[in-house]
Amino acid sequence: AANILRKVATQLGLDLARVGRAVLTLPKRYGLDSLSKSYRKQGEEARLQPAS
């Protein structure tokens, strides 16, 4: 998988070191007011149920 990623990065001109650092350092953020109501309810239900 790494060799394919390297090949694609070369074709697109991406710097994998910079991409990797950005992915690791920037958390995914969601605006709570922009999420659909059903998505919020699913997250709430999952949070309230104990892990089995």
Coordinates of C-alpha atoms in Angstrom, one line a residue:
A1 CA 0.0 0.0 0.0
A2 CA 2.9 2.4 0.8
N3 CA 4.4 2.0 -2.7
I4 CA 1.0 2.8 -4.3
L5 CA 0.7 5.9 -2.1
R6 CA 4.2 7.0 -3.0
K7 CA 3.4 6.6 -6.7
V8 CA 0.2 8.6 -6.5
A9 CA 1.9 11.3 -4.5
T10 CA 4.6 11.5 -7.1
Q11 CA 2.1 11.8 -9.9
L12 CA 0.1 14.5 -8.1
G13 CA 3.2 16.4 -6.8
L14 CA 2.3 15.9 -3.1
D15 CA 4.8 16.0 -0.3
L16 CA 3.8 13.0 1.9
A17 CA 5.7 14.3 4.9
R18 CA 3.7 17.5 5.0
V19 CA 0.4 15.6 4.3
G20 CA 1.1 13.1 7.1
R21 CA 1.9 15.8 9.6
A22 CA -1.2 17.8 8.7
V23 CA -3.4 14.7 9.1
L24 CA -1.9 13.9 12.5
T25 CA -1.9 17.4 13.9
L26 CA -5.3 18.8 12.8
P27 CA -8.3 17.2 14.4
K28 CA -11.5 16.8 12.3
R29 CA -13.9 19.5 13.4
Y30 CA -17.6 19.6 12.9
G31 CA -19.9 22.6 13.4
L32 CA -22.7 21.2 15.6
D33 CA -25.3 23.5 14.1
S34 CA -24.5 22.3 10.6
L35 CA -24.9 18.6 11.3
S36 CA -28.3 17.0 10.5
K37 CA -30.5 16.2 13.4
S38 CA -30.5 12.4 12.7
Y39 CA -26.6 12.4 12.7
R40 CA -26.6 14.2 16.1
K41 CA -29.1 11.7 17.5
Q42 CA -27.0 8.8 16.4
G43 CA -24.0 10.2 18.1
E44 CA -25.9 10.8 21.3
E45 CA -27.3 7.3 21.3
A46 CA -23.8 5.8 20.7
R47 CA -22.4 7.9 23.5
L48 CA -25.0 6.9 26.0
Q49 CA -24.8 3.1 25.4
P50 CA -22.1 1.3 27.2
A51 CA -19.5 -0.6 25.1
S52 CA -20.1 -4.3 25.1

